[in-house]
Tab-separated table of N, CA and C in Angstrom:
chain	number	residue	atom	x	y	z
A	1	UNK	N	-34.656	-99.610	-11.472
A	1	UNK	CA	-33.825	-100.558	-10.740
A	1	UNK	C	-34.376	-100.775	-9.337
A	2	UNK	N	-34.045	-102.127	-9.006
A	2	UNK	CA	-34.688	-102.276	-7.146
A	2	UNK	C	-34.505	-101.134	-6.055
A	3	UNK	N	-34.589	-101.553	-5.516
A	3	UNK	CA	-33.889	-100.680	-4.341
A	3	UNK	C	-34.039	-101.538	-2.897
A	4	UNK	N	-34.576	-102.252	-3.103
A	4	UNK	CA	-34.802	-103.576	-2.238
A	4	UNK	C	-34.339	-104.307	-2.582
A	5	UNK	N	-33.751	-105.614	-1.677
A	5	UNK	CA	-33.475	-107.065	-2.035
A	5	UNK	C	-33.526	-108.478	-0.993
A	6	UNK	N	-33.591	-109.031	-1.460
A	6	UNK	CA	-32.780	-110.632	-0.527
A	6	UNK	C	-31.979	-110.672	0.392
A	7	UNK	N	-31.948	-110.952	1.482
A	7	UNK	CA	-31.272	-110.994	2.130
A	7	UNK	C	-30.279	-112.370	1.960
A	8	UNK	N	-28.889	-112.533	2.094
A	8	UNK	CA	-28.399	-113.425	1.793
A	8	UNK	C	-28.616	-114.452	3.368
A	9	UNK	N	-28.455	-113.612	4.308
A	9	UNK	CA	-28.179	-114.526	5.670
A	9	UNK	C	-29.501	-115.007	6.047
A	10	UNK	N	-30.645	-113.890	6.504
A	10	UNK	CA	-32.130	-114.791	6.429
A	10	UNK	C	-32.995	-115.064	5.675
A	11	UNK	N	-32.941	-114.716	4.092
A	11	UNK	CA	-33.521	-114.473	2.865
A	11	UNK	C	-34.875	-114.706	3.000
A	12	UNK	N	-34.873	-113.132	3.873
A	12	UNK	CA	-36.070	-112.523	3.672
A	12	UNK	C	-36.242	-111.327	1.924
A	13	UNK	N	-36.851	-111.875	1.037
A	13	UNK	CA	-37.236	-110.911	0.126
A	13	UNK	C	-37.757	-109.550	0.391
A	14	UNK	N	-37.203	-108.834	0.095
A	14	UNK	CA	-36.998	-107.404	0.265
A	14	UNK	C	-36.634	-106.274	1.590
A	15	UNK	N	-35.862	-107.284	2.281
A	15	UNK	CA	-35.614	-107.165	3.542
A	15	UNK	C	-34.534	-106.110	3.593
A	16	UNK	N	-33.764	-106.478	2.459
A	16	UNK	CA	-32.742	-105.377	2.269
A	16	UNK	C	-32.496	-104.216	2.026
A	17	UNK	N	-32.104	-102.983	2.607
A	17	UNK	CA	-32.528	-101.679	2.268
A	17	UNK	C	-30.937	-101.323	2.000
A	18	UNK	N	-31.032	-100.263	1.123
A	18	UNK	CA	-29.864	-99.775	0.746
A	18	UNK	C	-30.143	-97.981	0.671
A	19	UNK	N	-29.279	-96.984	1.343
A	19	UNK	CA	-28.472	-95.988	1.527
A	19	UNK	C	-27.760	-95.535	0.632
A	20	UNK	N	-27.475	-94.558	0.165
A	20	UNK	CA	-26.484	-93.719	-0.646
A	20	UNK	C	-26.238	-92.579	-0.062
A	21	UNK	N	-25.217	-92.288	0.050
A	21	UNK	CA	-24.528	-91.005	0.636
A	21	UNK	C	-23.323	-90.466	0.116
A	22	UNK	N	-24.265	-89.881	-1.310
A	22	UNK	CA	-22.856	-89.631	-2.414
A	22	UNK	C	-22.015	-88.659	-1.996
A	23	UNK	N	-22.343	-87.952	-0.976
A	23	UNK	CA	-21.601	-86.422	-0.861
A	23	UNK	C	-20.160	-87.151	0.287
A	24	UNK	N	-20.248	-88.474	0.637
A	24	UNK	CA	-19.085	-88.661	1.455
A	24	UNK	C	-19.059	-89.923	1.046
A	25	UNK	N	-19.287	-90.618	-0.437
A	25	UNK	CA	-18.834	-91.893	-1.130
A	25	UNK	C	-19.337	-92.681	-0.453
A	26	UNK	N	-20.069	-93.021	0.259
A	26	UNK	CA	-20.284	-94.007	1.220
A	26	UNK	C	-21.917	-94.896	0.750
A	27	UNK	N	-22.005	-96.211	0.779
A	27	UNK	CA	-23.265	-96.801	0.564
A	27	UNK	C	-23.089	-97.972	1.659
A	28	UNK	N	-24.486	-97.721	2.283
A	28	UNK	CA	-24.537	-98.252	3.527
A	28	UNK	C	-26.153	-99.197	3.039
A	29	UNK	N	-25.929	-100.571	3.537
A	29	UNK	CA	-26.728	-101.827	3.800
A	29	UNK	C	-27.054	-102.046	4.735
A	30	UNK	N	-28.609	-102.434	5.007
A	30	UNK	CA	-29.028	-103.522	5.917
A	30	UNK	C	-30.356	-103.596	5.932
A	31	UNK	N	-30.404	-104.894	6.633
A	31	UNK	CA	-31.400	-105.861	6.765
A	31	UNK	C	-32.432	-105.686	8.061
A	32	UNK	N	-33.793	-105.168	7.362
A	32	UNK	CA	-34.579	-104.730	8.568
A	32	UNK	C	-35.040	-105.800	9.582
A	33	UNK	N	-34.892	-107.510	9.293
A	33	UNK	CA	-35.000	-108.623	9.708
A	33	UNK	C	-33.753	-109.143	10.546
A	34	UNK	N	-32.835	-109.338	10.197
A	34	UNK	CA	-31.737	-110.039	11.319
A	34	UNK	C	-30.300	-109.171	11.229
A	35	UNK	N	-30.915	-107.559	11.101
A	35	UNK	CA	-29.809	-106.457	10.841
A	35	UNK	C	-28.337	-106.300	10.597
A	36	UNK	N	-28.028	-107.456	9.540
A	36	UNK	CA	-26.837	-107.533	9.007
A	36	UNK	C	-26.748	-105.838	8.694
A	37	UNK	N	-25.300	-105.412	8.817
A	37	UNK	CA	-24.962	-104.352	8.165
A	37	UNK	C	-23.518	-104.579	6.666
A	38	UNK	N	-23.659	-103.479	6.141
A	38	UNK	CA	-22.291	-103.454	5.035
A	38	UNK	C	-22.151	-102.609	5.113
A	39	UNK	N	-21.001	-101.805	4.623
A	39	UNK	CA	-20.741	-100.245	3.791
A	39	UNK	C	-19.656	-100.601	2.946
A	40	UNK	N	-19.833	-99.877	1.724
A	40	UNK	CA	-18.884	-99.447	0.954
A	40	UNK	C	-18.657	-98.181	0.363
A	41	UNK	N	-17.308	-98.254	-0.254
A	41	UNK	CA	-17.253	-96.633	-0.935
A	41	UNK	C	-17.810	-96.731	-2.565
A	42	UNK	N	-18.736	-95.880	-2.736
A	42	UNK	CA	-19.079	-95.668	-3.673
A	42	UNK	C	-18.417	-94.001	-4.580
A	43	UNK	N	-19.304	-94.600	-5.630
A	43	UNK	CA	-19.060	-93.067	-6.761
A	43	UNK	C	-20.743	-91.896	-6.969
A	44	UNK	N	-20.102	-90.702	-7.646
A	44	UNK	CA	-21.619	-90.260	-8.189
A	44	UNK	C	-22.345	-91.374	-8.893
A	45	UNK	N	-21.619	-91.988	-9.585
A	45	UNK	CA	-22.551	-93.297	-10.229
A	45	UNK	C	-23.136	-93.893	-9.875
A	46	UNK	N	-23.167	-94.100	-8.701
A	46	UNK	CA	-23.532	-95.541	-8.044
A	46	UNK	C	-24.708	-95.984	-7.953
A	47	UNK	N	-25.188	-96.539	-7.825
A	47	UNK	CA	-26.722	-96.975	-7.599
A	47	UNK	C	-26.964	-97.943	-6.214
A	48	UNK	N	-28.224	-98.593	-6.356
A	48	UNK	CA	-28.478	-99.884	-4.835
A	48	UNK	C	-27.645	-100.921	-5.197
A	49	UNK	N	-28.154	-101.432	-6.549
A	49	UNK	CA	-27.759	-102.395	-6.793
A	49	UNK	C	-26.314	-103.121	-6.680
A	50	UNK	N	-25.365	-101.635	-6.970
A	50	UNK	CA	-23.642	-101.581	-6.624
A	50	UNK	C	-23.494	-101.946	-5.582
A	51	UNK	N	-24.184	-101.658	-4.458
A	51	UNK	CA	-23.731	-101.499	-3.082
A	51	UNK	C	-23.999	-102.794	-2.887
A	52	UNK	N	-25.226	-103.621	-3.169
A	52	UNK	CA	-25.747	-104.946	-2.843
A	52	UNK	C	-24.876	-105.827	-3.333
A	53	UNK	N	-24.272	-105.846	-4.722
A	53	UNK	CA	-23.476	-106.436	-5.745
A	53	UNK	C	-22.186	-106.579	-4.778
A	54	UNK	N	-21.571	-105.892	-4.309
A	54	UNK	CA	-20.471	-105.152	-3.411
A	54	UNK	C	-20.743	-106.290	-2.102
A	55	UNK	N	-21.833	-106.116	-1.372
A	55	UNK	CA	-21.628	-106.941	-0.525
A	55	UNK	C	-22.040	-108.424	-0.726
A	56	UNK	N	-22.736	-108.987	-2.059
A	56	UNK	CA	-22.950	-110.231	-2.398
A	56	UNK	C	-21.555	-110.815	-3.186
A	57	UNK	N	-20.771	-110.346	-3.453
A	57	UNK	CA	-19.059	-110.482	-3.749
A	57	UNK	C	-18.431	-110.577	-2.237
A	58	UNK	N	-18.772	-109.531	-1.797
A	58	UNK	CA	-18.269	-110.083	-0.168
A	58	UNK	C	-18.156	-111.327	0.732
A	59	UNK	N	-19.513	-111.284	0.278
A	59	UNK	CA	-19.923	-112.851	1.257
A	59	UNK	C	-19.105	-114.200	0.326
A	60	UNK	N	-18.796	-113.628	-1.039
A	60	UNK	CA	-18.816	-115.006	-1.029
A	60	UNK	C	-17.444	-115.172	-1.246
A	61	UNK	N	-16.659	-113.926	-1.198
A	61	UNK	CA	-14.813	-113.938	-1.385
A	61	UNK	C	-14.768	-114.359	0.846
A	62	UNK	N	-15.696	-114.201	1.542
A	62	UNK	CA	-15.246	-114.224	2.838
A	62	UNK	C	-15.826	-116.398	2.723
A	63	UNK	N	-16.604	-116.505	2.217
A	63	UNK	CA	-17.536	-117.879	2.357
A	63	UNK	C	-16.201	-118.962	1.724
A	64	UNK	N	-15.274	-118.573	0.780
A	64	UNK	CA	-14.349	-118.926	0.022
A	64	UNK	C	-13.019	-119.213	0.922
A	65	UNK	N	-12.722	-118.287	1.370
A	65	UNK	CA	-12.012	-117.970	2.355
A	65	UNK	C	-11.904	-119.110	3.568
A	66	UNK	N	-13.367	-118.518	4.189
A	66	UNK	CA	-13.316	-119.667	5.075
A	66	UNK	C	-13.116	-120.970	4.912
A	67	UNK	N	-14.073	-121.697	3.643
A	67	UNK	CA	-13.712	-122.932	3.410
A	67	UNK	C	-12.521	-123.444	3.249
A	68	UNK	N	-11.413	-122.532	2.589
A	68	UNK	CA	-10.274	-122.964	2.334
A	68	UNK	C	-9.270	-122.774	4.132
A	69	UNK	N	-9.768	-122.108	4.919
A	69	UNK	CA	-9.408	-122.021	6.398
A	69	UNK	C	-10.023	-123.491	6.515
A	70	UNK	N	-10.777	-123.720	7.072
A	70	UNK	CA	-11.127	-125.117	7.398
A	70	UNK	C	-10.727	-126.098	6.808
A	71	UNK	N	-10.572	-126.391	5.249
A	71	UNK	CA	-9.806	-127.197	4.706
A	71	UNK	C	-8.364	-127.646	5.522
A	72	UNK	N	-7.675	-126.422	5.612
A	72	UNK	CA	-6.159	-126.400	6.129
A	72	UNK	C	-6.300	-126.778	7.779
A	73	UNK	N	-7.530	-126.712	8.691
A	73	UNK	CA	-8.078	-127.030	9.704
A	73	UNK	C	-7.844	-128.665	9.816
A	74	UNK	N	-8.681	-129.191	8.932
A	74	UNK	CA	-9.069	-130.403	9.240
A	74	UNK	C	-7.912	-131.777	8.660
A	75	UNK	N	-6.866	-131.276	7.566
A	75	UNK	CA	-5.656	-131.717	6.974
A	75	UNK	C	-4.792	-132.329	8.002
């Protein structure tokens, strides 16, 4: 599995580094290019890809969000 990825904000390819820190649930993101950060709680299971998955659901439940804020903005 990767362990690198895309960055969603400057999509730089393989810009993305991902962290695991199973002993306190925690998976920590970021971008060695325009140092977006994330964290989430993870499991023993977890892998990069969770954590990346985790914050590419993020962006786009917050990207969703907003649009529907601005919608009600501009009404």
């Amino acid at each position: 599995l990767d362990k690198t990825f895309t960055c969603l904000f400057c999509n730089k390819k393989t810009s993305i580094q991902v962290k695991l820190n199973l002993k306190i649930g925690l998976g920590k993101l970021n971008c060695r290019v325009c140092d977006v950060e994330f964290d989430t709680t993870i499991s023993n299971l977890s892998k990069e890809i969770d954590v990346y998955s985790d914050w590419v659901d993020t962006c786009h439940t917050a990207a969703k969000m907003e649009s529907r804020m601005m919608g009600m903005v501009n009404s």
